[in-house]
Short mmCIF file of C-alpha atoms in Angstrom, two decimals:
data_model
loop_
_atom_site.label_atom_id
_atom_site.label_comp_id
_atom_site.label_asym_id
_atom_site.label_seq_id
_atom_site.Cartn_x
_atom_site.Cartn_y
_atom_site.Cartn_z
CA UNK A 1 7.08 14.73 16.95
CA UNK A 2 6.07 18.37 16.94
CA UNK A 3 9.75 19.55 16.26
CA UNK A 4 10.76 16.75 13.90
CA UNK A 5 11.97 18.26 10.65
CA UNK A 6 10.69 15.45 8.79
CA UNK A 7 7.15 15.68 10.04
CA UNK A 8 7.22 19.51 9.84
CA UNK A 9 8.28 19.24 6.12
CA UNK A 10 5.44 16.86 5.40
CA UNK A 11 3.02 19.08 7.08
CA UNK A 12 4.32 21.96 4.95
CA UNK A 13 3.99 20.03 1.85
CA UNK A 14 0.43 18.74 2.73
CA UNK A 15 -0.68 22.24 3.11
CA UNK A 16 1.13 23.50 0.15
CA UNK A 17 -0.36 20.84 -2.30
CA UNK A 18 -3.64 20.37 -0.49
CA UNK A 19 -2.90 16.64 -0.11
CA UNK A 20 -3.44 14.34 2.78
CA UNK A 21 -0.58 12.30 3.91
CA UNK A 22 -0.41 9.00 6.00
CA UNK A 23 3.16 8.13 7.03
CA UNK A 24 4.99 5.98 9.58
CA UNK A 25 7.43 7.37 12.04
CA UNK A 26 9.34 6.47 15.08
CA UNK A 27 8.72 8.60 18.29
CA UNK A 28 10.82 8.29 21.51
CA UNK A 29 8.77 6.75 24.40
CA UNK A 30 8.39 8.41 27.76
CA UNK A 31 11.46 6.78 29.25
CA UNK A 32 13.71 7.43 26.30
CA UNK A 33 14.94 3.71 26.00
CA UNK A 34 12.61 2.63 23.06
CA UNK A 35 10.54 4.13 20.38
CA UNK A 36 6.88 3.98 19.38
CA UNK A 37 6.13 2.74 15.88
CA UNK A 38 3.50 5.48 14.92
CA UNK A 39 1.21 5.96 11.93
CA UNK A 40 0.05 9.56 11.57
CA UNK A 41 -2.53 11.30 9.39
CA UNK A 42 -1.72 14.81 8.13
CA UNK A 43 -4.71 16.41 6.66
CA UNK A 44 -4.73 18.36 3.52
CA UNK A 45 -4.51 21.66 5.62
CA UNK A 46 -1.27 20.31 7.14
CA UNK A 47 -2.63 19.36 10.50
CA UNK A 48 -2.02 16.04 12.35
CA UNK A 49 -5.41 14.87 12.77
CA UNK A 50 -4.98 11.22 13.78
CA UNK A 51 -2.23 8.85 15.15
CA UNK A 52 -1.87 5.23 16.12
CA UNK A 53 0.97 3.35 17.89
CA UNK A 54 1.49 -0.17 16.74
CA UNK A 55 0.03 -2.67 19.26
CA UNK A 56 1.11 -5.90 17.76
CA UNK A 57 4.98 -6.05 17.56
CA UNK A 58 6.86 -8.41 15.28
CA UNK A 59 9.00 -10.85 17.04
CA UNK A 60 9.95 -13.54 14.56
CA UNK A 61 12.55 -16.04 15.63
CA UNK A 62 12.95 -17.71 12.29
CA UNK A 63 14.30 -14.43 10.78
CA UNK A 64 16.09 -13.32 13.95
CA UNK A 65 13.96 -10.35 14.17
CA UNK A 66 12.53 -8.96 17.48
CA UNK A 67 10.87 -5.56 17.15
CA UNK A 68 10.09 -5.45 21.00
CA UNK A 69 13.91 -5.11 21.67
CA UNK A 70 13.67 -1.42 20.43
CA UNK A 71 10.00 -0.66 20.14
CA UNK A 72 7.29 -0.24 22.86
CA UNK A 73 3.96 -1.62 22.19
CA UNK A 74 1.03 0.80 21.65
CA UNK A 75 -1.79 0.61 24.28
CA UNK A 76 -4.97 0.44 22.20
CA UNK A 77 -6.59 0.55 18.75
CA UNK A 78 -8.69 3.62 18.80
CA UNK A 79 -11.41 4.79 16.44
CA UNK A 80 -11.12 6.08 12.76
CA UNK A 81 -9.76 9.42 11.50
CA UNK A 82 -12.39 11.60 9.70
CA UNK A 83 -10.69 12.50 6.44
CA UNK A 84 -11.27 14.00 3.14
CA UNK A 85 -11.50 10.53 1.56
CA UNK A 86 -13.68 8.80 4.25
CA UNK A 87 -13.22 7.35 7.83
CA UNK A 88 -9.84 5.91 8.03
CA UNK A 89 -8.45 3.27 10.48
CA UNK A 90 -4.78 3.38 11.06
CA UNK A 91 -2.95 0.02 11.61
CA UNK A 92 0.56 -1.00 10.92
CA UNK A 93 2.27 -4.15 9.46
CA UNK A 94 2.10 -7.10 11.76
CA UNK A 95 -1.43 -5.79 12.92
CA UNK A 96 -2.59 -7.35 9.69
CA UNK A 97 -2.54 -10.86 11.33
CA UNK A 98 -5.06 -9.69 14.02
CA UNK A 99 -8.53 -9.41 12.73
CA UNK A 100 -9.97 -8.24 16.06
CA UNK A 101 -8.11 -4.98 15.44
CA UNK A 102 -9.61 -4.21 11.89
CA UNK A 103 -13.14 -5.55 13.06
CA UNK A 104 -13.02 -3.18 16.10
CA UNK A 105 -12.30 -0.19 13.59
CA UNK A 106 -15.10 -1.52 11.40
CA UNK A 107 -17.56 -1.37 14.29
CA UNK A 108 -16.60 2.26 14.64
CA UNK A 109 -17.74 2.79 11.03
CA UNK A 110 -14.17 2.71 9.39
CA UNK A 111 -14.44 2.77 5.67
CA UNK A 112 -10.73 2.51 4.70
CA UNK A 113 -7.98 0.50 6.68
CA UNK A 114 -4.23 1.40 6.04
CA UNK A 115 -1.36 -0.91 6.82
CA UNK A 116 2.07 0.69 6.05
CA UNK A 117 4.19 -2.54 6.22
CA UNK A 118 7.60 -4.15 5.68
CA UNK A 119 6.86 -7.85 5.31
CA UNK A 120 9.85 -10.20 4.94
CA UNK A 121 10.06 -12.05 1.64
CA UNK A 122 9.11 -15.49 2.99
CA UNK A 123 5.96 -14.35 4.70
CA UNK A 124 5.12 -12.01 2.05
CA UNK A 125 4.97 -14.78 -0.52
CA UNK A 126 2.96 -16.83 1.64
CA UNK A 127 0.56 -14.53 3.24
CA UNK A 128 0.62 -10.80 2.20
CA UNK A 129 -2.06 -10.79 -0.44
CA UNK A 130 -4.31 -13.42 1.25
CA UNK A 131 -4.27 -11.39 4.55
CA UNK A 132 -5.01 -8.00 2.94
CA UNK A 133 -7.94 -9.46 0.91
CA UNK A 134 -9.18 -11.23 4.13
CA UNK A 135 -9.31 -7.93 5.93
CA UNK A 136 -11.08 -6.20 3.29
CA UNK A 137 -13.62 -8.92 2.89
CA UNK A 138 -14.48 -9.27 6.58
CA UNK A 139 -14.66 -5.54 7.17
CA UNK A 140 -16.29 -4.74 3.85
CA UNK A 141 -13.71 -1.84 3.57
CA UNK A 142 -10.98 -0.56 1.31
CA UNK A 143 -7.51 -1.68 2.41
CA UNK A 144 -4.52 0.41 1.45
CA UNK A 145 -1.16 -1.16 2.16
CA UNK A 146 1.94 0.76 1.20
CA UNK A 147 4.96 -1.82 1.49
CA UNK A 148 8.60 -1.30 1.79
CA UNK A 149 10.48 -3.26 -0.81
CA UNK A 150 14.21 -4.49 -1.27
CA UNK A 151 17.19 -4.51 1.00
CA UNK A 152 17.31 -2.74 4.29
CA UNK A 153 20.73 -4.32 5.21
CA UNK A 154 22.66 -7.60 4.92
CA UNK A 155 20.15 -9.18 7.36
CA UNK A 156 16.73 -7.93 6.08
CA UNK A 157 14.81 -7.65 2.83
CA UNK A 158 11.24 -6.58 2.43
CA UNK A 159 8.77 -8.09 0.11
CA UNK A 160 6.99 -4.95 -1.37
CA UNK A 161 3.76 -5.41 -3.47
CA UNK A 162 2.07 -2.25 -2.11
CA UNK A 163 -1.70 -2.88 -2.68
CA UNK A 164 -5.11 -1.46 -2.67
CA UNK A 165 -8.02 -3.88 -2.19
CA UNK A 166 -11.72 -3.09 -2.71
CA UNK A 167 -14.52 -3.92 -0.17
CA UNK A 168 -15.26 -7.22 -2.01
CA UNK A 169 -11.62 -8.33 -1.70
CA UNK A 170 -10.60 -7.48 -5.29
CA UNK A 171 -7.04 -6.28 -5.88
CA UNK A 172 -7.37 -2.79 -7.22
CA UNK A 173 -3.66 -2.14 -7.43
CA UNK A 174 -0.42 -4.09 -6.94
CA UNK A 175 2.94 -2.29 -7.16
CA UNK A 176 4.98 -5.35 -7.57
CA UNK A 177 7.93 -6.43 -5.60
CA UNK A 178 10.13 -9.44 -4.62
CA UNK A 179 9.46 -12.48 -6.97
CA UNK A 180 8.54 -10.32 -10.01
CA UNK A 181 10.60 -9.80 -13.13
CA UNK A 182 13.46 -8.59 -11.06
CA UNK A 183 13.82 -11.97 -9.19
CA UNK A 184 13.37 -12.89 -5.76
CA UNK A 185 15.98 -11.10 -3.44
CA UNK A 186 16.44 -8.36 -5.83
CA UNK A 187 17.17 -4.80 -4.38
CA UNK A 188 14.35 -3.21 -6.35
CA UNK A 189 15.84 0.30 -5.68
CA UNK A 190 13.58 2.33 -7.92
CA UNK A 191 10.59 3.98 -6.52
CA UNK A 192 7.08 3.88 -7.92
CA UNK A 193 3.84 5.93 -7.56
CA UNK A 194 0.51 4.28 -7.58
CA UNK A 195 -2.88 5.88 -7.97
CA UNK A 196 -6.22 4.21 -7.16
CA UNK A 197 -9.83 5.48 -7.05
CA UNK A 198 -11.67 5.04 -3.79
CA UNK A 199 -15.39 4.72 -4.23
CA UNK A 200 -17.18 5.07 -0.92
CA UNK A 201 -20.36 3.97 -2.76
CA UNK A 202 -18.89 0.43 -3.08
CA UNK A 203 -18.38 0.33 0.69
CA UNK A 204 -21.96 1.33 1.28
CA UNK A 205 -23.25 -1.18 -1.35
CA UNK A 206 -21.31 -4.15 0.12
CA UNK A 207 -22.63 -3.37 3.54
CA UNK A 208 -26.18 -2.92 2.45
CA UNK A 209 -26.28 -6.15 0.42
CA UNK A 210 -24.49 -8.24 3.15
CA UNK A 211 -24.97 -6.49 6.57
CA UNK A 212 -22.39 -8.57 8.40
CA UNK A 213 -22.28 -6.26 11.44
CA UNK A 214 -25.91 -6.87 12.09
CA UNK A 215 -25.15 -10.51 12.71
CA UNK A 216 -22.32 -10.22 15.17
#
């Protein structure tokens, strides 16, 4: 990872523009036969200050997808990363279906959860927004979920709909994706940039009004 031109380029840009970056990468495992699906946090000074290797791998027979064939599962969900925008908990895609992971991070005073993802279109249409809102509500945290969209290859398309959810479960931002004007199954090739305001006062207010962690 320390020699990756891609990562080094992001570190340089983060420092140049004083902009924190959360990005997903693949890192060879110790034996070299698989990779780790890793989310890293690059601070506004260009340093890698946090990382997480995906624990819950996506093996989905209905779509003929087996992430475990090429990816080694991470060992644990750690604690949040202290960042310029708050305490951030790093999770990835299929982790979204496992509330124990987000609740563990909430117990460590996480204020923002990130889920970079590539949901399939069928599962995205059924569950994506519901799961994101559920994780936000039960942890009383912001949820930021950047989502790949469009065709990867002839076998696989992703749902999109990158979202930001507030601590009360309200959708602050929805970037759109499959099933929108372009139609389900569209390639949706054009990129978009979304901006949302994170107000940690809303996190504090939600937790003070309904102190869920005090009752668990």
